[in-house]
Amino acid sequence: MCGIIGIISSKESKKLSEITISALKRLEYRGYDSVGVASLGSKGIEVRKAKGTVEQVTLKKKIPEMSGYIFLGHTRWATHGAPTDYNAHPHTDCSGRIAVIHNGTIKNFKELRAELESLGHKFSSETDTEVIPHLIEEFIKRGMDSFTAFKSAIKSLDGSYAVLAIIDGEKRIFFAKRDNPLVIGLGEGENYIASDIPAFLPYTKRILVISDGEIGFLTNTNVYIEELNGNVVDVHKRIRIVDWDVETASKEGYAHFMIKEIHESPKAVRDTISSLMSDLDVVEKICEEIRQAERVIITGAGTSYHAGLYFSLLLTREGITSIPLIASEYYNVKGKKGDLIIAISQSGETIDVLQAIRKLKSEGAKVVSITNVIESAIARESDYKIYMRAGPEIGVAATKTFTTQVASLLFLYSYTFGKDWKALKDADKEVEQAINATEGFAKRVGEELAKKQNIYYLGRGLSLPLAMEGALKIKEVSYVHAESYPAGESKHGPISLVENGFPVVFINDGEMPELLKNNVMEMKARGGKIYVISANRKVGEADLEIFLNSKFPALSISPVIQLIAYYAAVSKGLDPDKPRNLAKTVTVE
Ligand code: AGP
């Protein structure tokens, strides 16, 4: 995920640089590892870019000094290539006369790059994006006009994109969209195009949303859009006025980032799986390490630990010696040659996880990391790295990143043991169905649980890590005490708390509903209020049970436990995005 902004005006001025900077600040939540700006004026295209935040790069590169009648601005969330000065957008062609910014991923960029290099094009970054300006350059060289060259470049891409391009000599911003957001803002003699509405909201409220597969250009007074098949779009019918403030608009209509991010889970899972599928060389190496390892030690903190525990159970069931290790307890394990560490962390900066890998690595272990933040400290210290590609997560509670951790781990598991890993291609649809089917159930359960003092979350087998995650989630955002136990273990002590109305949430992935039913009956007999989240096979006997038909129960159940926690917090009037005492990234031991 990255943030992009384009502005076009009739007059050349430095004022546009200020508008670009302020738009980038509002887009920074979409990516924050590097920033770049391109201006187009009478002296041609100028690009200034660097690693860092909007504020740092603005100062370092003296962005306010730039002048032009067109500006492009980009704030990056690295996907291909480390966050560095040279990988920052905009990217240019060989001549520096074409500049491009992009949000998305180009799956066939390696093939395109090889072809362009064989034609003599020189690349200066590791990004997938850089193929776009070179493609435009190549098509112009072959005699096409600017728009036809832009269209041909876009048609060559396989992947997701919101792309903006400028070409020296053209008073137009060219744009195209597939799977990533792009919205036009219509001003007075000045037009805007960005990843989202807040970017230009202080300047105009007249907007036009670009649909998937559309391509076109923007002048300072007009918009031209056509579909990729050439059909011209009637833009006037699309214009509407928004009545939002900036804060509301960055949540895209959702009340909180947490709920927005839960709803982003299907896309996040799609991106996770497609990225793994396009990087099978690395996947194969990691899977071979898993097969060969004497022990696989899986470490993480909080939510990431729960994803790790899930993977550890999968490995153990295949006869692999696996140790699930809460990262902060790393000193309890002595590493040795032959150990493989799998470190899981959304931020990639959690100090406990870093300490764990540093110690075990110094004792001879190899390290595989699964992080969301590209080139984070944990990724840098690993022998092999996988990225979740969930996009930035603003809510402190991990939601879409947990689901993508589980998706990545399921992929590794399926690939390692010769299961049907290709079936995960459709996993995003199951996540989407689960969200659509359970919102009402989750709201009702969340509101009921919010009124309680204590809750048990129980599960067996692979459902246990999900029960643990369900308890953590509701506890952290709604401040209701929740504890998880293996369901069979509950009768060895925890059941003594259960009396009339005590809430017990059972997680049932469909593997052992008969055994779970026994535990349900035990809780019921003591007056417990029973909620069951079931996939594939029902438990029955519950006060309230939701049933999901799913090939990947963990992926379907994950958003349901998150939605319950969200609605519990909201019903208590709490802000689930900023739970008290918690930080998104924990860099203290
Ligand atoms: C998740 O909802 C929590 N906020 C927390 O447990 C988190 O998962 C933990 O701090 C680990 O963070 P990481 O994935 O960035 O390493």
Coordinates of C-alpha atoms and ligand atoms in Angstrom, one line a residue:
M1 CA 0.0 0.0 0.0
C2 CA 1.3 3.5 -0.9
G3 CA -0.2 6.9 -1.0
I4 CA -0.3 8.9 -4.3
I5 CA -1.3 12.4 -5.2
G6 CA -1.3 14.3 -8.5
I7 CA -2.1 18.0 -8.9
I8 CA -2.5 19.9 -12.2
S9 CA -2.9 23.7 -12.5
S10 CA -2.9 26.3 -15.3
K11 CA 0.0 28.3 -13.8
E12 CA 3.5 27.2 -12.9
S13 CA 4.1 28.0 -9.2
K14 CA 5.7 26.8 -5.9
K15 CA 2.3 26.8 -4.3
L16 CA 1.6 23.3 -5.7
S17 CA 4.6 22.0 -3.8
E18 CA 2.9 23.0 -0.5
I19 CA -0.4 21.4 -1.6
T20 CA 1.5 18.2 -2.5
I21 CA 3.3 18.2 0.9
S22 CA 0.0 18.7 2.8
A23 CA -1.7 15.9 0.8
L24 CA 1.2 13.6 1.4
K25 CA 0.9 14.2 5.2
R26 CA -2.7 13.1 5.0
L27 CA -1.7 10.0 2.9
E28 CA 1.2 9.0 5.2
Y29 CA -1.0 6.4 7.0
R30 CA -0.9 4.4 3.7
G31 CA 2.9 4.1 3.7
Y32 CA 5.7 5.8 5.5
D33 CA 9.1 4.5 4.5
S34 CA 10.1 6.9 1.7
V35 CA 8.7 9.9 0.0
G36 CA 9.1 11.6 -3.4
V37 CA 7.8 14.4 -5.5
A38 CA 8.0 15.2 -9.2
S39 CA 7.2 18.6 -10.7
L40 CA 6.7 19.4 -14.4
G41 CA 7.2 23.0 -15.5
S42 CA 8.7 25.0 -18.2
K43 CA 12.1 23.5 -17.4
G44 CA 10.9 19.9 -17.7
I45 CA 10.6 17.2 -15.0
E46 CA 12.4 17.5 -11.7
V47 CA 12.3 14.6 -9.2
R48 CA 13.3 14.9 -5.5
K49 CA 13.0 11.8 -3.3
A50 CA 14.5 10.0 -0.3
K51 CA 14.0 7.5 2.4
G52 CA 12.1 9.0 5.4
T53 CA 8.9 10.5 6.5
V54 CA 7.1 13.3 4.7
E55 CA 8.5 15.8 7.1
Q56 CA 12.1 14.5 6.9
V57 CA 12.1 14.3 3.1
T58 CA 10.4 17.7 2.7
L59 CA 13.3 19.3 4.8
K60 CA 16.1 17.2 3.4
K61 CA 15.1 17.6 -0.3
K62 CA 13.8 21.2 0.1
I63 CA 10.5 20.2 -1.6
P64 CA 8.9 23.7 -1.1
E65 CA 11.5 25.2 -3.5
M66 CA 10.1 23.1 -6.4
S67 CA 8.0 24.8 -9.0
G68 CA 5.7 23.5 -11.8
Y69 CA 2.2 23.3 -13.2
I70 CA 2.0 19.6 -12.5
F71 CA 3.1 17.8 -9.3
L72 CA 3.1 14.2 -8.4
G73 CA 3.7 13.0 -4.8
H74 CA 4.2 9.6 -3.4
T75 CA 4.6 8.1 0.1
R76 CA 5.8 4.5 -0.1
W77 CA 5.0 1.3 1.7
A78 CA 7.7 -0.9 0.3
T79 CA 6.7 -4.1 -1.5
H80 CA 9.5 -4.8 -4.1
G81 CA 12.9 -3.4 -3.0
A82 CA 14.1 -2.1 0.3
P83 CA 13.0 1.3 1.6
T84 CA 15.9 3.3 0.2
D85 CA 16.5 6.7 -1.6
Y86 CA 16.7 5.0 -5.0
N87 CA 13.7 2.8 -4.6
A88 CA 11.5 5.8 -3.5
H89 CA 9.0 7.0 -6.2
P90 CA 8.7 8.7 -8.6
H91 CA 10.5 6.6 -11.1
T92 CA 11.7 7.8 -14.4
D93 CA 12.6 6.5 -17.9
C94 CA 16.1 6.6 -19.3
S95 CA 15.8 10.2 -20.5
G96 CA 14.2 11.6 -17.3
R97 CA 11.3 12.9 -19.4
I98 CA 8.7 10.5 -18.0
A99 CA 7.9 10.2 -14.3
V100 CA 5.6 7.6 -12.7
I101 CA 4.2 7.0 -9.2
H102 CA 2.4 3.7 -8.4
N103 CA 0.5 2.0 -5.7
G104 CA 0.2 -1.8 -6.1
T105 CA 2.3 -4.7 -7.3
I106 CA 3.3 -5.7 -10.8
K107 CA 3.5 -9.5 -10.9
N108 CA 5.3 -9.8 -14.3
F109 CA 7.8 -7.0 -13.6
K110 CA 10.8 -9.4 -13.8
E111 CA 9.9 -10.5 -17.3
L112 CA 9.2 -7.0 -18.4
R113 CA 12.4 -5.6 -16.9
A114 CA 14.5 -8.3 -18.7
E115 CA 12.8 -7.5 -22.0
L116 CA 13.3 -3.8 -21.6
E117 CA 17.0 -4.3 -20.5
S118 CA 17.6 -6.3 -23.6
L119 CA 16.3 -3.3 -25.6
G120 CA 18.9 -1.1 -23.9
H121 CA 16.8 0.4 -21.0
K122 CA 18.8 1.2 -17.9
F123 CA 17.2 0.7 -14.5
S124 CA 18.1 2.5 -11.4
S125 CA 15.9 0.8 -8.7
E126 CA 14.8 -2.6 -7.5
T127 CA 11.2 -1.8 -7.8
D128 CA 8.4 -3.3 -9.9
T129 CA 7.2 0.2 -10.7
E130 CA 10.2 1.3 -12.7
V131 CA 9.1 -0.9 -15.7
I132 CA 6.2 1.5 -16.3
P133 CA 8.1 4.7 -17.3
H134 CA 10.5 2.5 -19.4
L135 CA 7.5 0.9 -21.1
I136 CA 6.0 4.3 -21.9
E137 CA 9.4 5.5 -23.2
E138 CA 9.7 2.3 -25.4
F139 CA 6.2 2.7 -26.9
I140 CA 6.8 6.4 -27.6
K141 CA 10.1 5.5 -29.3
R142 CA 8.1 3.2 -31.5
G143 CA 6.0 6.1 -32.8
M144 CA 2.9 6.1 -30.5
D145 CA 1.4 9.3 -29.1
S146 CA 1.7 9.8 -25.3
F147 CA -1.8 8.4 -24.4
T148 CA -1.5 5.4 -26.7
A149 CA 1.9 4.7 -25.2
F150 CA 0.6 5.0 -21.7
K151 CA -2.3 2.6 -22.5
S152 CA 0.0 0.1 -24.1
A153 CA 2.3 0.2 -21.1
I154 CA -0.7 -0.4 -18.8
K155 CA -1.9 -3.3 -21.0
S156 CA 1.5 -5.0 -20.6
L157 CA 1.1 -5.1 -16.8
D158 CA -0.2 -8.1 -14.8
G159 CA -0.9 -7.0 -11.3
S160 CA -2.6 -4.3 -9.2
Y161 CA -2.1 -0.7 -9.7
A162 CA -3.1 2.9 -9.2
V163 CA -0.7 4.7 -11.5
L164 CA 0.0 8.3 -12.3
A165 CA 2.4 9.4 -15.1
I166 CA 3.6 12.7 -16.4
I167 CA 5.4 13.3 -19.7
D168 CA 7.5 16.3 -20.4
G169 CA 5.7 18.6 -22.9
E170 CA 2.2 17.3 -21.9
K171 CA -0.1 19.3 -19.7
R172 CA -1.9 16.1 -18.6
I173 CA -1.6 13.6 -15.8
F174 CA -2.2 10.1 -17.2
F175 CA -3.8 7.6 -14.8
A176 CA -4.9 3.9 -14.7
K177 CA -6.5 1.8 -12.0
R178 CA -6.8 -1.9 -11.1
D179 CA -7.5 -3.1 -7.6
N180 CA -6.0 -0.1 -5.9
P181 CA -7.9 3.1 -5.1
L182 CA -7.9 6.3 -7.2
V183 CA -10.2 9.3 -6.8
I184 CA -10.3 12.6 -8.7
G185 CA -11.0 15.9 -7.1
L186 CA -12.3 18.6 -9.3
G187 CA -11.2 22.1 -8.3
E188 CA -11.5 25.6 -9.8
G189 CA -8.9 25.6 -12.7
E190 CA -7.0 23.0 -10.7
N191 CA -7.6 19.3 -10.5
Y192 CA -6.4 16.6 -8.2
I193 CA -6.1 12.8 -8.3
A194 CA -5.1 10.7 -5.3
S195 CA -5.4 7.4 -3.5
D196 CA -8.1 8.7 -1.3
I197 CA -10.4 11.7 -0.8
P198 CA -8.7 13.3 2.4
A199 CA -5.6 14.0 0.3
F200 CA -7.3 16.8 -1.5
L201 CA -10.3 17.4 0.7
P202 CA -9.2 20.9 1.9
Y203 CA -9.3 22.1 -1.7
T204 CA -12.4 20.5 -3.2
K205 CA -15.3 18.3 -2.2
R206 CA -16.3 17.5 -5.9
I207 CA -15.1 14.0 -6.5
L208 CA -15.1 11.3 -9.1
V209 CA -14.2 7.8 -8.2
I210 CA -12.2 5.8 -10.9
S211 CA -13.3 2.2 -11.3
D212 CA -11.2 -0.9 -11.9
G213 CA -9.9 -1.3 -15.5
E214 CA -10.3 2.4 -16.3
I215 CA -7.6 4.6 -17.8
G216 CA -7.5 8.2 -18.8
F217 CA -6.0 11.6 -18.3
L218 CA -6.6 14.8 -16.3
T219 CA -6.0 18.4 -17.4
N220 CA -6.5 21.4 -15.2
T221 CA -10.1 21.7 -16.4
N222 CA -11.1 18.3 -17.8
V223 CA -11.2 14.6 -17.2
Y224 CA -11.1 12.0 -19.9
I225 CA -11.7 8.3 -18.9
E226 CA -12.1 5.2 -21.0
E227 CA -12.3 1.5 -20.2
L228 CA -9.4 -0.7 -21.3
N229 CA -11.6 -1.9 -24.1
G230 CA -11.8 1.6 -25.5
N231 CA -15.4 2.5 -24.3
V232 CA -15.5 6.2 -23.3
V233 CA -16.9 6.9 -19.8
D234 CA -19.4 9.7 -19.3
V235 CA -17.6 11.4 -16.4
H236 CA -20.3 13.9 -15.6
K237 CA -22.7 11.3 -14.3
R238 CA -20.0 10.2 -11.9
I239 CA -19.3 13.5 -10.2
R240 CA -20.6 13.8 -6.6
I241 CA -20.1 16.1 -3.7
V242 CA -18.8 14.7 -0.4
D243 CA -19.6 16.1 2.9
W244 CA -16.8 14.6 5.0
D245 CA -14.1 16.0 7.2
V246 CA -10.5 14.8 6.7
E247 CA -10.6 12.4 9.7
T248 CA -13.8 10.7 8.6
A249 CA -12.5 10.4 5.0
S250 CA -9.3 8.7 5.8
K251 CA -11.3 5.9 7.4
E252 CA -13.2 5.7 4.1
G253 CA -16.6 5.8 5.7
Y254 CA -15.8 3.4 8.5
A255 CA -16.1 4.6 12.1
H256 CA -12.7 3.2 13.1
F257 CA -9.5 1.9 11.5
M258 CA -10.0 -1.4 13.3
I259 CA -13.3 -2.2 11.4
K260 CA -11.8 -0.8 8.2
E261 CA -8.8 -3.1 8.5
I262 CA -11.0 -6.1 9.3
H263 CA -12.8 -5.4 6.1
E264 CA -9.5 -5.1 4.2
S265 CA -8.6 -8.7 5.2
P266 CA -9.8 -10.4 2.0
K267 CA -7.7 -8.1 -0.1
A268 CA -4.8 -8.5 2.3
V269 CA -5.0 -12.3 2.1
R270 CA -5.3 -12.1 -1.7
D271 CA -2.1 -10.0 -1.8
T272 CA -0.3 -12.4 0.6
I273 CA -1.1 -15.5 -1.4
S274 CA -0.4 -14.0 -4.8
S275 CA 3.0 -12.7 -3.5
L276 CA 3.9 -16.1 -2.2
M277 CA 2.8 -17.7 -5.4
S278 CA 5.0 -15.3 -7.4
D279 CA 8.0 -16.1 -5.1
L280 CA 8.0 -19.9 -5.1
D281 CA 11.9 -20.0 -5.3
V282 CA 12.1 -18.5 -1.8
V283 CA 9.1 -20.6 -0.6
E284 CA 10.8 -23.8 -1.8
K285 CA 14.0 -22.9 0.1
I286 CA 12.2 -22.2 3.3
C287 CA 10.1 -25.4 3.0
E288 CA 13.2 -27.4 2.5
E289 CA 14.8 -25.8 5.6
I290 CA 11.6 -26.9 7.5
R291 CA 11.8 -30.4 6.2
Q292 CA 15.6 -30.7 7.1
A293 CA 15.5 -28.9 10.5
E294 CA 16.1 -30.9 13.6
R295 CA 13.8 -28.5 15.5
V296 CA 11.6 -25.7 14.3
I297 CA 11.3 -23.0 16.9
I298 CA 8.4 -20.6 16.2
T299 CA 8.5 -17.3 18.0
G300 CA 6.5 -14.1 18.2
A301 CA 4.6 -11.9 20.7
G302 CA 0.9 -11.4 21.3
T303 CA -1.2 -12.0 18.2
S304 CA 1.9 -13.0 16.2
Y305 CA 2.6 -15.7 18.8
H306 CA -0.9 -17.1 18.4
A307 CA -0.3 -17.4 14.6
G308 CA 3.0 -19.1 15.4
L309 CA 1.3 -21.5 17.8
Y310 CA -1.1 -22.5 15.1
F311 CA 1.7 -23.2 12.7
S312 CA 3.6 -25.1 15.4
L313 CA 0.6 -27.4 15.9
L314 CA 0.4 -28.1 12.1
L315 CA 4.1 -29.0 12.1
T316 CA 3.8 -31.2 15.2
R317 CA 1.0 -33.1 13.6
E318 CA 3.3 -33.9 10.7
G319 CA 5.9 -35.3 13.0
I320 CA 8.2 -32.3 13.0
T321 CA 9.8 -31.3 16.3
S322 CA 8.5 -27.8 16.8
I323 CA 8.7 -25.5 19.8
P324 CA 6.3 -22.6 20.1
L325 CA 8.2 -19.9 21.9
I326 CA 6.7 -16.7 23.4
A327 CA 9.4 -14.3 22.3
S328 CA 9.9 -12.6 25.7
E329 CA 10.7 -16.1 27.2
Y330 CA 13.5 -16.7 24.7
Y331 CA 16.1 -17.4 27.4
N332 CA 14.4 -20.7 28.2
V333 CA 15.5 -22.3 25.0
K334 CA 19.0 -23.1 24.0
G335 CA 19.6 -23.0 20.3
K336 CA 21.8 -25.3 18.3
K337 CA 23.0 -26.0 14.8
G338 CA 20.1 -27.7 13.0
D339 CA 17.5 -25.4 14.5
L340 CA 15.3 -23.3 12.3
I341 CA 13.7 -20.2 13.9
I342 CA 10.5 -18.9 12.4
A343 CA 10.0 -15.4 13.7
I344 CA 6.6 -13.8 13.2
S345 CA 6.0 -10.1 13.7
Q346 CA 3.7 -7.5 12.0
S347 CA 6.0 -4.6 12.8
G348 CA 9.3 -6.5 12.4
E349 CA 10.6 -4.3 15.2
T350 CA 9.3 -6.1 18.4
I351 CA 12.4 -6.1 20.7
D352 CA 11.4 -9.4 22.3
V353 CA 11.4 -11.2 19.0
L354 CA 14.7 -9.5 18.0
Q355 CA 16.3 -10.7 21.2
A356 CA 15.0 -14.2 20.6
I357 CA 16.4 -14.5 17.1
R358 CA 19.7 -12.9 18.1
K359 CA 20.3 -15.4 20.9
L360 CA 19.2 -18.5 19.0
K361 CA 21.1 -17.4 15.9
S362 CA 24.3 -16.9 17.9
E363 CA 23.8 -20.5 19.1
G364 CA 23.7 -21.8 15.5
A365 CA 20.1 -21.5 14.4
K366 CA 19.0 -20.3 10.9
V367 CA 16.2 -17.6 10.8
V368 CA 13.1 -17.3 8.7
S369 CA 11.0 -14.1 9.3
I370 CA 7.5 -13.3 8.4
T371 CA 6.9 -9.6 8.8
N372 CA 4.5 -7.0 7.4
V373 CA 6.9 -4.1 7.4
I374 CA 9.5 -4.6 4.6
E375 CA 13.1 -4.5 5.6
S376 CA 12.3 -4.1 9.2
A377 CA 14.9 -5.0 11.8
I378 CA 13.7 -8.6 12.1
A379 CA 13.6 -9.1 8.3
R380 CA 17.1 -7.7 8.0
E381 CA 18.5 -10.1 10.6
S382 CA 16.9 -13.2 9.0
D383 CA 18.4 -15.7 6.5
Y384 CA 15.1 -15.9 4.7
K385 CA 12.2 -13.5 4.7
I386 CA 8.6 -13.5 3.7
Y387 CA 6.3 -10.5 3.7
M388 CA 2.6 -10.6 4.6
R389 CA 1.8 -7.7 2.2
A390 CA -1.2 -6.7 4.4
G391 CA -0.5 -3.0 3.9
P392 CA -0.1 -0.6 6.9
E393 CA -2.2 -1.4 9.9
I394 CA -3.2 1.7 11.9
G395 CA -5.4 0.2 14.6
V396 CA -3.3 -1.0 17.5
A397 CA -5.1 -4.3 17.6
A398 CA -3.7 -6.7 15.0
T399 CA -6.6 -7.8 12.7
K400 CA -5.9 -8.2 9.0
T401 CA -2.2 -8.9 9.8
F402 CA -3.2 -11.9 12.0
T403 CA -5.3 -13.3 9.1
T404 CA -2.5 -12.8 6.7
Q405 CA 0.0 -14.4 9.1
V406 CA -2.2 -17.5 9.3
A407 CA -2.6 -17.4 5.4
S408 CA 1.2 -17.3 4.9
L409 CA 1.8 -20.1 7.4
L410 CA -1.0 -22.2 5.9
F411 CA 0.7 -21.7 2.5
L412 CA 4.1 -22.8 3.9
Y413 CA 2.6 -25.8 5.6
S414 CA 0.7 -26.9 2.5
Y415 CA 3.8 -26.4 0.3
T416 CA 6.1 -28.2 2.7
F417 CA 3.9 -31.3 3.0
G418 CA 2.7 -31.5 -0.6
K419 CA -0.9 -30.5 0.2
D420 CA -3.1 -28.5 -2.1
W421 CA -1.4 -25.1 -1.7
K422 CA -2.9 -23.8 -5.0
A423 CA -6.4 -24.0 -3.3
L424 CA -5.3 -21.0 -1.1
K425 CA -5.7 -18.8 -4.2
D426 CA -9.4 -18.6 -3.3
A427 CA -8.8 -18.2 0.4
D428 CA -9.7 -14.4 0.2
K429 CA -13.2 -15.3 -0.9
E430 CA -13.8 -17.4 2.2
V431 CA -12.6 -14.5 4.4
E432 CA -14.9 -12.2 2.6
Q433 CA -17.9 -14.6 3.0
A434 CA -17.2 -15.0 6.7
I435 CA -17.2 -11.2 7.2
N436 CA -20.4 -10.7 5.3
A437 CA -22.1 -13.6 7.0
T438 CA -21.2 -12.7 10.6
E439 CA -21.4 -9.0 11.0
G440 CA -24.8 -9.2 12.7
F441 CA -23.9 -12.2 14.8
A442 CA -20.7 -10.5 15.9
K443 CA -22.4 -7.3 16.8
R444 CA -25.0 -9.1 19.0
V445 CA -22.4 -11.3 20.7
G446 CA -19.9 -8.3 21.1
E447 CA -22.7 -6.2 22.7
E448 CA -23.6 -9.0 25.1
L449 CA -20.0 -9.8 26.1
A450 CA -19.3 -6.1 26.7
K451 CA -21.7 -6.2 29.6
K452 CA -19.8 -9.1 31.3
Q453 CA -16.9 -9.1 33.8
N454 CA -15.2 -12.3 32.6
I455 CA -15.3 -14.5 29.5
Y456 CA -13.8 -17.9 28.6
Y457 CA -12.7 -18.7 25.1
L458 CA -12.3 -22.4 24.6
G459 CA -11.1 -24.5 21.7
R460 CA -9.4 -27.8 20.9
G461 CA -6.6 -28.6 18.5
L462 CA -6.1 -26.0 15.9
S463 CA -8.9 -24.0 17.4
L464 CA -7.0 -23.3 20.5
P465 CA -4.7 -20.6 19.1
L466 CA -7.8 -19.0 17.7
A467 CA -9.5 -19.1 21.1
M468 CA -6.4 -17.5 22.5
E469 CA -6.5 -14.8 19.9
G470 CA -10.2 -14.2 20.5
A471 CA -9.6 -13.7 24.2
L472 CA -6.6 -11.4 23.6
K473 CA -8.6 -9.3 21.1
I474 CA -11.6 -8.7 23.2
K475 CA -9.5 -8.1 26.3
E476 CA -7.3 -5.5 24.6
V477 CA -10.0 -3.4 23.0
S478 CA -13.0 -3.7 25.4
Y479 CA -11.2 -4.2 28.7
V480 CA -13.4 -7.2 29.6
H481 CA -11.3 -9.9 31.2
A482 CA -11.1 -12.9 28.9
E483 CA -9.1 -16.1 29.3
S484 CA -8.6 -19.0 26.9
Y485 CA -8.1 -22.6 27.6
P486 CA -8.0 -25.9 25.8
A487 CA -11.7 -26.9 26.0
G488 CA -10.9 -30.3 27.6
E489 CA -8.7 -28.6 30.2
S490 CA -11.5 -26.3 31.3
K491 CA -12.9 -28.9 33.6
H492 CA -9.6 -29.1 35.5
G493 CA -10.2 -25.8 37.3
P494 CA -11.6 -23.0 35.2
I495 CA -15.1 -24.4 35.3
S496 CA -15.4 -23.5 39.0
L497 CA -16.0 -19.9 38.0
V498 CA -19.0 -20.8 35.7
E499 CA -22.4 -20.0 37.1
N500 CA -25.6 -18.6 35.8
G501 CA -24.9 -16.3 32.8
F502 CA -21.1 -16.8 32.7
P503 CA -20.2 -16.4 29.0
V504 CA -18.2 -19.1 27.3
V505 CA -17.2 -18.7 23.6
F506 CA -16.3 -22.0 21.9
I507 CA -14.2 -22.0 18.7
N508 CA -15.0 -25.0 16.6
D509 CA -13.0 -25.4 13.4
G510 CA -15.1 -28.5 12.6
E511 CA -12.4 -31.1 13.6
M512 CA -13.8 -32.3 16.9
P513 CA -17.4 -31.1 17.3
E514 CA -18.4 -34.2 19.3
L515 CA -15.7 -33.6 21.9
L516 CA -16.5 -29.9 22.1
K517 CA -20.2 -30.8 22.6
N518 CA -19.2 -32.6 25.8
N519 CA -17.5 -29.4 27.1
V520 CA -20.5 -27.3 25.9
M521 CA -22.8 -29.5 28.0
E522 CA -20.6 -29.3 31.0
M523 CA -20.6 -25.5 30.9
K524 CA -24.3 -25.4 30.2
A525 CA -25.1 -27.6 33.1
R526 CA -23.6 -24.9 35.3
G527 CA -25.6 -22.1 33.8
G528 CA -23.0 -20.9 31.3
K529 CA -24.1 -18.8 28.4
I530 CA -22.7 -20.6 25.3
Y531 CA -21.6 -19.0 22.1
V532 CA -20.1 -21.1 19.4
I533 CA -18.2 -20.0 16.2
S534 CA -18.3 -23.1 14.0
A535 CA -16.7 -23.9 10.7
N536 CA -17.8 -27.0 8.6
R537 CA -19.5 -29.0 11.4
K538 CA -21.9 -27.7 14.0
V539 CA -21.6 -28.4 17.7
G540 CA -25.3 -27.7 18.5
E541 CA -26.6 -27.1 22.0
A542 CA -25.3 -23.5 22.1
D543 CA -27.4 -20.4 23.0
L544 CA -26.0 -18.8 19.9
E545 CA -24.0 -20.6 17.2
I546 CA -22.7 -19.2 13.9
F547 CA -21.9 -21.6 11.1
L548 CA -19.3 -21.0 8.4
N549 CA -18.8 -23.3 5.4
S550 CA -15.1 -23.1 4.9
K551 CA -12.1 -24.9 3.4
F552 CA -9.8 -22.8 5.6
P553 CA -11.6 -22.6 9.0
A554 CA -8.9 -20.6 10.7
L555 CA -9.1 -17.9 8.0
S556 CA -12.9 -17.7 8.2
I557 CA -12.9 -17.7 12.1
S558 CA -10.2 -15.0 12.4
P559 CA -12.4 -12.0 11.3
V560 CA -15.3 -13.2 13.4
I561 CA -13.4 -13.1 16.7
Q562 CA -12.1 -9.7 15.6
L563 CA -15.5 -8.3 14.8
I564 CA -16.9 -9.5 18.2
A565 CA -14.1 -7.7 19.9
Y566 CA -14.7 -4.6 17.8
Y567 CA -18.4 -4.4 18.6
A568 CA -17.8 -5.1 22.3
A569 CA -15.4 -2.1 22.4
V570 CA -17.7 0.2 20.5
S571 CA -20.8 -0.7 22.5
K572 CA -18.9 0.5 25.6
G573 CA -18.1 3.8 23.9
L574 CA -14.3 2.9 23.7
D575 CA -12.0 3.8 20.9
P576 CA -10.8 0.4 19.6
D577 CA -8.0 2.0 17.5
K578 CA -6.2 3.3 20.6
P579 CA -6.6 0.9 23.5
R580 CA -5.2 2.3 26.7
N581 CA -1.6 1.4 27.7
L582 CA -0.9 -0.3 24.4
A583 CA 1.5 0.6 21.6
K584 CA 1.4 -0.7 18.0
T585 CA 5.1 -1.5 18.1
V586 CA 6.7 -2.6 21.4
T587 CA 10.4 -1.8 21.4
V588 CA 11.1 -2.2 25.1
E589 CA 11.8 -5.5 26.9
Ligands
AGP1 C1 -2.2 -7.4 18.8 O1 -3.5 -7.0 18.8 C2 -1.4 -6.7 19.9 N1 -1.5 -5.3 19.8 C3 0.0 -7.3 20.2 O2 -0.2 -8.4 20.9 C4 0.9 -7.5 19.0 O3 0.5 -8.6 18.3 C5 2.3 -7.8 19.6 O4 2.8 -6.7 20.3 C6 3.3 -8.2 18.5 O5 3.6 -7.2 17.6 P1 4.3 -7.6 16.3 O6 3.5 -8.5 15.5 O7 4.5 -6.2 15.6 O8 5.6 -8.2 16.6

